[in-house]
Coordinates of C-alpha atoms in Angstrom, one line a residue:
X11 CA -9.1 -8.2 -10.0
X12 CA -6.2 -10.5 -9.2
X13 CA -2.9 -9.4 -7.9
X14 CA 0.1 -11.7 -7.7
X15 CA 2.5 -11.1 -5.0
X16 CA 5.6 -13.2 -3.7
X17 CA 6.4 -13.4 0.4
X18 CA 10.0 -14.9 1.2
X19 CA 9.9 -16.7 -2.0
X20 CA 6.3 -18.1 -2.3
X21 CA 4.0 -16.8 -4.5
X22 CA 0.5 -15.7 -3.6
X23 CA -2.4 -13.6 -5.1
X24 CA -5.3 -11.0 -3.9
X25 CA -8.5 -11.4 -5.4
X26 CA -10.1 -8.5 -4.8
X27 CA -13.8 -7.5 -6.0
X28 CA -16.1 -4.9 -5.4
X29 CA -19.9 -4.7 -5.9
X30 CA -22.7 -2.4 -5.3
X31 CA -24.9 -3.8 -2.5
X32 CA -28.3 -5.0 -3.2
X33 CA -29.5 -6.3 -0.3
X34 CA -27.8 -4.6 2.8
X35 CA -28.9 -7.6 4.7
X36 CA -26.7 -10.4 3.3
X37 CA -23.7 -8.3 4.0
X38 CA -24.5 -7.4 7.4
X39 CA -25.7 -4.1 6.8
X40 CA -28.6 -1.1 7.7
X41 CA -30.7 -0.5 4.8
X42 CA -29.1 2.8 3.9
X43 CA -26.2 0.6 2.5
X44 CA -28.3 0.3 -0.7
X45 CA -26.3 1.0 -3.5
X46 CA -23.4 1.9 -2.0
X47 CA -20.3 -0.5 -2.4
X48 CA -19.0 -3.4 -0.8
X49 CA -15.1 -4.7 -0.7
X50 CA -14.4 -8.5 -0.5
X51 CA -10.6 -9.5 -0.8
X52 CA -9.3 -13.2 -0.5
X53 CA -5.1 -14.2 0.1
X54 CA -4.6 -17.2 -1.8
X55 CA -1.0 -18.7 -0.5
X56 CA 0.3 -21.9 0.1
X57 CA 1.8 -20.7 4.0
X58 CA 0.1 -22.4 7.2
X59 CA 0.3 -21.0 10.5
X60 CA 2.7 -18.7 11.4
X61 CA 3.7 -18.6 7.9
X62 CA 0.3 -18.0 6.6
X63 CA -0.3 -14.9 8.9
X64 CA -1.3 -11.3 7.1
X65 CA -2.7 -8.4 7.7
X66 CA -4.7 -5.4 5.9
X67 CA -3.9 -1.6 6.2
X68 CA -5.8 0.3 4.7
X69 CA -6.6 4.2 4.3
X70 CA -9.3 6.5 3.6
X71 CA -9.7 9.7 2.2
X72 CA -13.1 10.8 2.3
X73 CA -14.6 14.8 1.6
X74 CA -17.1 14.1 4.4
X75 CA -14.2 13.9 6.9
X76 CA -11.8 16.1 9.5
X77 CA -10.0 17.1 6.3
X78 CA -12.5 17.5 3.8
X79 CA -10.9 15.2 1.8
X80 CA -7.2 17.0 1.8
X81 CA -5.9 14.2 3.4
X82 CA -5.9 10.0 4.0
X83 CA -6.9 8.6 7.6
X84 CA -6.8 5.2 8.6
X85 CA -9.3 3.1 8.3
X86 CA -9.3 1.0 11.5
X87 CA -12.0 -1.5 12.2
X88 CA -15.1 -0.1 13.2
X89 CA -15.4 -2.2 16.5
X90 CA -11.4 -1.1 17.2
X91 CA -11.0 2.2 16.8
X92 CA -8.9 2.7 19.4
X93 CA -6.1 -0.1 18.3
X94 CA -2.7 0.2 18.2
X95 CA -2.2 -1.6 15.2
X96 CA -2.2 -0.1 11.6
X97 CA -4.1 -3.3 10.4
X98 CA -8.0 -3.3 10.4
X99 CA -7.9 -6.7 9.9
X100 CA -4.9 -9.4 10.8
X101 CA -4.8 -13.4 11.0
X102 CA -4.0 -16.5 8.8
X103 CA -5.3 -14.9 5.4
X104 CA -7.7 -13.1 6.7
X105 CA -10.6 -12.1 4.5
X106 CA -11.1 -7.9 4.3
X107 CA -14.6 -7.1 3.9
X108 CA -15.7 -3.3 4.1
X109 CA -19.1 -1.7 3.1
X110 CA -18.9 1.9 3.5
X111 CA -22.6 3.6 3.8
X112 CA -23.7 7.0 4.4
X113 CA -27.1 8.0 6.1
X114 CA -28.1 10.6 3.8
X115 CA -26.8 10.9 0.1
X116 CA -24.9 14.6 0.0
X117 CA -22.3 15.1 -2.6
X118 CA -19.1 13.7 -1.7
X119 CA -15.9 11.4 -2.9
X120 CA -14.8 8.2 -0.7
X121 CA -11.3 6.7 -1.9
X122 CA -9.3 3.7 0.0
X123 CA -6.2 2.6 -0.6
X124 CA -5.7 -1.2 0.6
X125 CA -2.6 -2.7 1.3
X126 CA -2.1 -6.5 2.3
X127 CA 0.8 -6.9 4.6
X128 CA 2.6 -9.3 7.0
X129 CA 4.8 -8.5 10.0
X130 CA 7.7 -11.1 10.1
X131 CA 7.5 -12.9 13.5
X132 CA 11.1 -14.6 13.8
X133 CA 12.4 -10.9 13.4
X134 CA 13.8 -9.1 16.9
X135 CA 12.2 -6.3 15.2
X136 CA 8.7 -6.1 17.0
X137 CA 5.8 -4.4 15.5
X138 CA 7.3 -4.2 11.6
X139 CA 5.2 -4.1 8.7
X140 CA 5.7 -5.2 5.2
X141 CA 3.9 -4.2 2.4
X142 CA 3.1 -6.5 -0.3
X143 CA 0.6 -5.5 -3.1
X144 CA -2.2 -2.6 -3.0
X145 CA -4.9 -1.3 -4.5
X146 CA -7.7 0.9 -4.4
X147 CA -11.5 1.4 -4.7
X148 CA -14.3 3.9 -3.4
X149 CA -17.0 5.8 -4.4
X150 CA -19.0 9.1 -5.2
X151 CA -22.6 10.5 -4.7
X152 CA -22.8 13.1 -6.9
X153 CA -25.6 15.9 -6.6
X154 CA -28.7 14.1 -7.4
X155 CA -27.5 11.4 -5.2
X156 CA -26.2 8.9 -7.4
X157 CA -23.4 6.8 -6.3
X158 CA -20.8 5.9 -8.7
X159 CA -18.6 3.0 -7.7
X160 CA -14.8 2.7 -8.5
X161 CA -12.6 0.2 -8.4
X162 CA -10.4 -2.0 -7.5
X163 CA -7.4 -1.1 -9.6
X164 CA -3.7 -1.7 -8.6
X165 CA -2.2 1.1 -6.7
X166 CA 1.7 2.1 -7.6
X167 CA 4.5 0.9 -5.3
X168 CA 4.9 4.8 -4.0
X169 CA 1.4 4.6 -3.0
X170 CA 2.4 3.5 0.5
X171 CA 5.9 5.0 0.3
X172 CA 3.4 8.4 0.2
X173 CA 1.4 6.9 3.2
X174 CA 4.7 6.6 5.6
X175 CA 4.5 9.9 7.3
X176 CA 0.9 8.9 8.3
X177 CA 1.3 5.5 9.4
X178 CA 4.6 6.7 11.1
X179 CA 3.1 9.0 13.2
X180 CA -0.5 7.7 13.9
X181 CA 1.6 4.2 15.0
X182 CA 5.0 5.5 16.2
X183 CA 5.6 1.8 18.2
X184 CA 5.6 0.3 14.8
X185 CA 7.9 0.2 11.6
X186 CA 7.2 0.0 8.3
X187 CA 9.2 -1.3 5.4
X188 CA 9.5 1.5 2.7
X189 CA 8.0 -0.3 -0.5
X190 CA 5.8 -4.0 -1.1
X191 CA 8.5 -6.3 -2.6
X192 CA 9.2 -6.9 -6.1
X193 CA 6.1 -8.8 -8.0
X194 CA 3.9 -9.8 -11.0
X195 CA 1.4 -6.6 -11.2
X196 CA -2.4 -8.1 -11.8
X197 CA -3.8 -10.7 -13.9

């Protein structure tokens, strides 16, 4: 999937893929990864530097979590759990790779939403993010252990406008803009 998406005028794109992994190894990961799915997504855009600079926030709402799947969480990078930044993943278009595995194979439902993002630098306001394009992917294993894989499909603009309140008050030093800016949808 390919989503389009403009930043102060330029025009940039997502390509965003996900696959069921084969071989846990060549992604980095434990055997029990088998099967389960893995999320690549590449920023194409013609910024450099400063200018090039994104980040990715994204959100999980999983039945095998505190909530039992009432509710998203952030998703924050597994080596930085304790950051203080809503993005798992920030730099000059950076890559977001995620390969969410269980141990055992219980019943259970796994949904992200992914947003790319970009905090303005030149701004006095510090710590501000901006939403740009999301979408979402996951998975189920249902009671024979089978692991369906969905995804990635475009989320709606009030996607994140519905994740404000959480990112609000799990990040309360930073700001978010209330809705990605006006774009092509996919292609």
């Amino acid at each position: 999937m390919i989503l389009s998406f403009e930043r102060e005028g330029r025009a940039g794109s997502v390509e965003a893929t996900v696959e069921r992994v084969e071989d846990p190894a060549a992604v980095g990961q434990t055997a029990e990864a088998r099967g389960f799915p893995c999320l690549t997504a590449r920023i194409a855009y013609p910024g450099r530097g400063y200018d090039g600079m994104f980040g990715w926030v994204q959100l999980v709402r999983s039945t095998d979590d505190a909530s039992g799947g009432a509710a998203f969480g952030m998703d924050p990078f597994v080596l930085f759990p304790d950051s203080r930044s809503p993005y798992c993943y920030f730099g000059l278009a950076p890559t977001l790779f995620d390969s969410p595995a269980r141990f055992d194979r219980a019943p259970m439902s796994w949904l992200a939403h992914t947003f790319l993002a970009w905090t303005p630098i030149a701004e006095t306001i510090q710590r501000h993010a901006v939403p740009l394009v999301g979408f979402a992917w996951g998975f189920d294993i249902d009671t024979s252990g089978n692991i369906t894989i969905h995804g990635p499909t475009p989320l709606p603009d009030t996607a994140w406008t519905g994740h404000l309140p959480l990112l609000r008050t799990q990040h309360p030093a930073w700001t978010f803009a209330p809705q990605p800016t006006a774009r092509d949808r996919n292609t």
